[in-house]
Amino acid sequence: MNILAAVSRQIGAPMQLEECQLEEPRDDEVLVRLVATGICHTDMAMRDHKIYPIPHPAVFGHEGGGIVERVGRGVSAVKPGDHVVLSFGFCGHCEACEGHHPSYCNHFDDFNFHGTRGDGSTPLSQGGIPISYFQAQSSFATYAVCNERHVVQMPKDLPLDLLCSLGCAVQTGAGGVINSLGLKFGQSIAIFGTGSVGLSALMAAKMVGASEIIAIDRNADRLALAKELGATAVVNVSDGDVVKAVRRAAPGGVDFTFETTANMKVLRQATEVLARRGTCGFVGGIPAGTEVTLDVEWMMTGGRTFRGIILGDSDPKEFLPKMAKAIASGMFPIDRIITRYPFERINEAIADSETGKSIKAVLQFPN
């Protein structure tokens, strides 16, 4: 079928809305009409080959939400008419997948970052020329074909423009706090960076009852919003020594830190404010070969832990419905960080995301 997609043709270039062809779903795939999709910094990093050199032309987007139109003969997870959120790709049968940790799938890169379904094929083309497929969905388009493993059914009474970012930003931030770090009631956390992932982490920390939530950023408006969303203290990095400021707010250090900026200096700071036996978790698009220095004596004698996190250690079919319920109940007010744009304004939405004007830009598709 013919669809409209935002095609990326070269590094740094604006995306162009073009007619493309989309294959019919295979036996284990579903066809989804997109209603909304979030924009993530990873989309731009991949477009610009900062992490992986996904071949151009490509259609990016990996926070899709939509309505199932058709399903393959072997699909049992969803049916036409179901509302779904699209998530990342994984094989479903390796040790990590069978252990409900699909974000650490042995074949994760094949399914998400090589421009194909994982088997070398792509459902997207234009005039017979293959177009790279991104993160098992390529949701910067009016329709997407996805494996049934990668779609999660959602309640029909919740707007998909609120739910679509569950697919990446929310499960990375909220999942990082709840699943990866295991933050409990009464514990403390410092969150470095108040973008969509950092504020998702903050809202999750508030939701589980953290006693101290310290937000660190250089954007005063975002820090003000962080206070409204539940931060007990904020630190503006422009005001001086960040480590001293966090320690003033939490003299004994914090139980957890969550670093979202992918800045190695900031990541080092996130280890320096840990309490004894505290854990620093970090996320973000960090290129292979990036190195960070740590004070080994500080980490070892305090029993401190340093760990990477991918997509919040989430099993999407289990975790995303729980977060949808939290959104419905008002406990996770994601609407506070969303700015909506029509699909045809995708380049404006990307620019606003890159400058920080929008925290979480969400594209809406025409009916």
CSV table of C-alpha atoms in Angstrom, one decimal, residues 60-307:
chain,number,residue,atom,x,y,z
A,60,PHE,CA,12.8,7.0,11.7
A,61,GLY,CA,10.4,7.2,14.7
A,62,HIS,CA,10.1,4.7,17.5
A,63,GLU,CA,7.3,6.0,19.8
A,64,GLY,CA,4.3,5.1,17.8
A,65,GLY,CA,0.7,4.8,18.9
A,66,GLY,CA,-2.1,3.7,16.7
A,67,ILE,CA,-5.0,1.4,15.7
A,68,VAL,CA,-4.6,-2.1,14.3
A,69,GLU,CA,-5.9,-2.3,10.8
A,70,ARG,CA,-5.0,-5.8,9.7
A,71,VAL,CA,-3.2,-8.8,11.2
A,72,GLY,CA,-1.3,-11.7,9.8
A,73,ARG,CA,-2.7,-15.2,9.9
A,74,GLY,CA,-0.6,-16.3,12.9
A,75,VAL,CA,-1.3,-13.2,15.0
A,76,SER,CA,-3.1,-13.7,18.3
A,77,ALA,CA,-1.9,-10.9,20.5
A,78,VAL,CA,-4.1,-8.2,18.9
A,79,LYS,CA,-7.0,-7.8,16.5
A,80,PRO,CA,-8.2,-5.1,14.1
A,81,GLY,CA,-9.6,-2.1,16.0
A,82,ASP,CA,-7.3,-2.5,19.0
A,83,HIS,CA,-5.4,0.5,20.2
A,84,VAL,CA,-1.7,-0.2,20.6
A,85,VAL,CA,1.6,1.3,21.5
A,86,LEU,CA,4.7,0.2,19.4
A,87,SER,CA,7.8,-0.7,21.3
A,88,PHE,CA,11.4,-1.8,20.5
A,89,GLY,CA,12.4,-5.0,18.6
A,90,PHE,CA,13.7,-8.2,20.1
A,91,CYS,CA,14.0,-11.8,19.0
A,92,GLY,CA,11.7,-13.4,21.6
A,93,HIS,CA,13.7,-16.6,22.1
A,94,CYS,CA,17.2,-15.8,23.5
A,95,GLU,CA,18.0,-16.2,27.2
A,96,ALA,CA,17.3,-12.5,27.9
A,97,CYS,CA,14.0,-12.5,26.1
A,98,GLU,CA,12.8,-15.7,27.7
A,99,GLY,CA,13.8,-14.1,31.1
A,100,HIS,CA,11.6,-11.1,30.5
A,101,HIS,CA,14.5,-8.8,29.8
A,102,PRO,CA,14.1,-8.2,26.0
A,103,SER,CA,15.9,-4.8,26.1
A,104,TYR,CA,19.1,-7.0,26.5
A,105,CYS,CA,18.2,-9.3,23.7
A,106,ASN,CA,21.2,-11.0,22.1
A,107,HIS,CA,20.0,-9.7,18.7
A,108,PHE,CA,18.9,-6.2,19.9
A,109,ASP,CA,21.0,-4.3,17.4
A,110,ASP,CA,19.9,-6.4,14.5
A,111,PHE,CA,16.2,-5.7,15.2
A,112,ASN,CA,16.6,-2.0,15.9
A,113,PHE,CA,19.6,-0.4,14.5
A,114,HIS,CA,20.6,-2.1,11.2
A,115,GLY,CA,17.7,-0.7,9.1
A,116,THR,CA,15.9,-4.0,8.7
A,117,ARG,CA,13.4,-6.4,10.4
A,118,GLY,CA,16.4,-8.3,11.7
A,119,ASP,CA,16.4,-10.7,8.8
A,120,GLY,CA,17.9,-8.3,6.3
A,121,SER,CA,14.5,-7.2,4.9
A,122,THR,CA,12.6,-4.0,5.2
A,123,PRO,CA,8.8,-3.5,4.7
A,124,LEU,CA,9.5,0.0,3.3
A,125,SER,CA,10.4,1.0,-0.2
A,126,GLN,CA,10.0,3.7,-2.8
A,127,GLY,CA,9.9,2.9,-6.4
A,128,GLY,CA,11.5,-0.5,-5.7
A,129,ILE,CA,14.4,1.0,-3.7
A,130,PRO,CA,14.5,-0.3,-0.1
A,131,ILE,CA,14.1,2.3,2.7
A,132,SER,CA,15.7,1.6,6.1
A,133,TYR,CA,13.3,0.4,8.8
A,134,PHE,CA,14.0,1.8,12.3
A,135,GLN,CA,13.5,0.1,15.7
A,136,ALA,CA,10.9,-2.4,14.5
A,137,GLN,CA,8.4,0.3,13.5
A,138,SER,CA,9.5,3.4,11.6
A,139,SER,CA,6.6,5.4,13.1
A,140,PHE,CA,7.3,8.7,11.3
A,141,ALA,CA,4.7,7.6,8.8
A,142,THR,CA,0.9,7.2,8.4
A,143,TYR,CA,1.1,3.4,8.7
A,144,ALA,CA,3.5,0.9,10.1
A,145,VAL,CA,4.0,-2.9,9.8
A,146,CYS,CA,5.3,-4.4,13.1
A,147,ASN,CA,5.9,-7.9,14.5
A,148,GLU,CA,3.2,-8.8,17.0
A,149,ARG,CA,5.9,-9.1,19.7
A,150,HIS,CA,6.5,-5.4,19.4
A,151,VAL,CA,2.9,-4.1,19.9
A,152,VAL,CA,1.2,-3.6,23.2
A,153,GLN,CA,-2.5,-3.3,23.6
A,154,MET,CA,-3.8,-0.2,25.3
A,155,PRO,CA,-7.2,1.0,26.7
A,156,LYS,CA,-9.3,2.6,24.1
A,157,ASP,CA,-10.5,5.4,26.5
A,158,LEU,CA,-7.0,6.9,26.8
A,159,PRO,CA,-5.7,9.3,24.1
A,160,LEU,CA,-2.9,7.7,22.1
A,161,ASP,CA,-1.0,11.0,22.0
A,162,LEU,CA,-0.6,10.6,25.8
A,163,LEU,CA,0.4,6.9,25.5
A,164,CYS,CA,2.7,6.8,22.5
A,165,SER,CA,5.8,7.9,24.4
A,166,LEU,CA,5.4,4.8,26.7
A,167,GLY,CA,7.3,3.1,23.9
A,168,CYS,CA,10.7,4.7,24.7
A,169,ALA,CA,10.9,7.8,26.9
A,170,VAL,CA,8.6,6.6,29.6
A,171,GLN,CA,9.8,3.0,29.8
A,172,THR,CA,13.4,4.3,29.8
A,173,GLY,CA,12.8,6.9,32.6
A,174,ALA,CA,10.1,5.4,34.7
A,175,GLY,CA,11.3,1.9,34.0
A,176,GLY,CA,14.8,2.9,34.9
A,177,VAL,CA,13.6,4.0,38.3
A,178,ILE,CA,11.1,1.3,39.0
A,179,ASN,CA,12.5,-1.8,37.3
A,180,SER,CA,16.3,-1.2,37.1
A,181,LEU,CA,17.0,0.7,40.2
A,182,GLY,CA,14.1,-0.7,42.3
A,183,LEU,CA,13.5,2.7,44.0
A,184,LYS,CA,11.3,2.1,47.1
A,185,PHE,CA,9.1,4.3,49.3
A,186,GLY,CA,11.3,6.5,51.5
A,187,GLN,CA,14.5,6.3,49.5
A,188,SER,CA,16.2,9.2,47.8
A,189,ILE,CA,17.3,9.9,44.2
A,190,ALA,CA,19.1,12.6,42.2
A,191,ILE,CA,18.1,12.9,38.5
A,192,PHE,CA,20.6,14.5,36.2
A,193,GLY,CA,18.8,16.0,33.2
A,194,THR,CA,15.1,17.1,33.0
A,195,GLY,CA,14.2,16.1,29.5
A,196,SER,CA,11.4,13.7,28.8
A,197,VAL,CA,13.4,10.7,30.1
A,198,GLY,CA,14.5,12.6,33.3
A,199,LEU,CA,11.1,13.9,34.0
A,200,SER,CA,9.6,10.5,33.4
A,201,ALA,CA,12.0,9.2,36.0
A,202,LEU,CA,11.1,12.0,38.3
A,203,MET,CA,7.3,11.3,38.0
A,204,ALA,CA,8.0,7.7,38.7
A,205,ALA,CA,10.0,8.5,41.8
A,206,LYS,CA,7.2,10.7,43.0
A,207,MET,CA,4.7,7.9,42.3
A,208,VAL,CA,6.5,5.3,44.3
A,209,GLY,CA,7.0,7.6,47.3
A,210,ALA,CA,10.6,8.7,47.2
A,211,SER,CA,11.5,10.8,50.2
A,212,GLU,CA,14.0,13.1,48.4
A,213,ILE,CA,14.0,13.8,44.7
A,214,ILE,CA,16.7,16.1,43.5
A,215,ALA,CA,16.5,17.4,39.9
A,216,ILE,CA,19.7,18.8,38.2
A,217,ASP,CA,19.7,20.8,35.0
A,218,ARG,CA,20.7,24.2,33.5
A,219,ASN,CA,17.2,25.1,32.3
A,220,ALA,CA,15.4,27.2,34.9
A,221,ASP,CA,12.0,26.6,33.3
A,222,ARG,CA,12.4,22.8,33.4
A,223,LEU,CA,13.6,22.9,36.9
A,224,ALA,CA,10.5,24.9,37.9
A,225,LEU,CA,8.4,22.2,36.2
A,226,ALA,CA,10.4,19.6,38.0
A,227,LYS,CA,9.4,21.2,41.3
A,228,GLU,CA,5.8,21.2,40.3
A,229,LEU,CA,6.0,17.5,39.4
A,230,GLY,CA,7.5,16.5,42.7
A,231,ALA,CA,11.1,17.4,43.1
A,232,THR,CA,12.0,18.2,46.7
A,233,ALA,CA,15.1,20.2,45.6
A,234,VAL,CA,16.5,21.4,42.3
A,235,VAL,CA,20.1,22.3,41.3
A,236,ASN,CA,20.9,24.6,38.5
A,237,VAL,CA,24.3,23.7,37.1
A,238,SER,CA,24.9,27.3,36.2
A,239,ASP,CA,25.0,28.3,39.9
A,240,GLY,CA,28.3,26.5,40.7
A,241,ASP,CA,29.5,23.2,42.0
A,242,VAL,CA,26.9,20.6,41.3
A,243,VAL,CA,28.3,17.9,43.7
A,244,LYS,CA,28.4,20.3,46.6
A,245,ALA,CA,24.9,21.5,45.9
A,246,VAL,CA,23.5,18.0,45.8
A,247,ARG,CA,25.3,17.2,49.0
A,248,ARG,CA,23.8,20.2,50.7
A,249,ALA,CA,20.4,18.9,49.8
A,250,ALA,CA,21.3,15.4,50.9
A,251,PRO,CA,24.2,15.5,53.3
A,252,GLY,CA,24.7,11.8,53.5
A,253,GLY,CA,24.3,11.3,49.7
A,254,VAL,CA,21.4,9.8,47.8
A,255,ASP,CA,20.4,6.1,47.5
A,256,PHE,CA,20.2,6.4,43.7
A,257,THR,CA,21.3,8.6,40.9
A,258,PHE,CA,19.8,8.5,37.4
A,259,GLU,CA,21.9,10.1,34.7
A,260,THR,CA,20.2,11.0,31.4
A,261,THR,CA,22.6,13.4,29.6
A,262,ALA,CA,25.2,11.0,28.1
A,263,ASN,CA,27.8,13.6,29.3
A,264,MET,CA,30.7,11.8,30.9
A,265,LYS,CA,31.6,14.7,33.2
A,266,VAL,CA,28.0,14.6,34.5
A,267,LEU,CA,28.1,10.9,34.8
A,268,ARG,CA,31.1,11.1,37.0
A,269,GLN,CA,29.2,13.6,39.2
A,270,ALA,CA,26.4,11.2,39.5
A,271,THR,CA,28.7,8.7,41.2
A,272,GLU,CA,30.1,11.3,43.5
A,273,VAL,CA,26.8,12.1,45.3
A,274,LEU,CA,25.9,8.5,46.1
A,275,ALA,CA,25.4,7.4,49.7
A,276,ARG,CA,27.1,4.2,50.9
A,277,ARG,CA,25.8,1.2,48.9
A,278,GLY,CA,24.1,3.6,46.5
A,279,THR,CA,23.6,2.9,42.8
A,280,CYS,CA,24.2,5.1,39.8
A,281,GLY,CA,22.1,4.2,36.8
A,282,PHE,CA,22.8,5.8,33.4
A,283,VAL,CA,20.9,5.9,30.1
A,284,GLY,CA,21.3,7.7,26.8
A,285,GLY,CA,22.7,7.3,23.3
A,286,ILE,CA,26.4,6.8,24.1
A,287,PRO,CA,28.6,5.8,21.1
A,288,ALA,CA,30.8,2.7,21.3
A,289,GLY,CA,34.3,3.5,22.7
A,290,THR,CA,33.1,6.3,25.1
A,291,GLU,CA,35.1,6.2,28.4
A,292,VAL,CA,34.5,7.6,31.8
A,293,THR,CA,36.8,7.9,34.8
A,294,LEU,CA,35.6,6.9,38.3
A,295,ASP,CA,37.1,7.2,41.7
A,296,VAL,CA,37.6,3.5,42.3
A,297,GLU,CA,38.4,3.9,46.0
A,298,TRP,CA,35.1,5.9,46.5
A,299,MET,CA,33.1,3.3,44.7
A,300,MET,CA,34.7,0.2,46.3
A,301,THR,CA,34.9,1.2,49.9
A,302,GLY,CA,31.4,2.6,49.9
A,303,GLY,CA,30.0,-0.5,48.2
A,304,ARG,CA,28.6,1.8,45.4
A,305,THR,CA,27.3,0.4,42.1
A,306,PHE,CA,27.6,1.8,38.6
A,307,ARG,CA,25.2,0.3,36.0
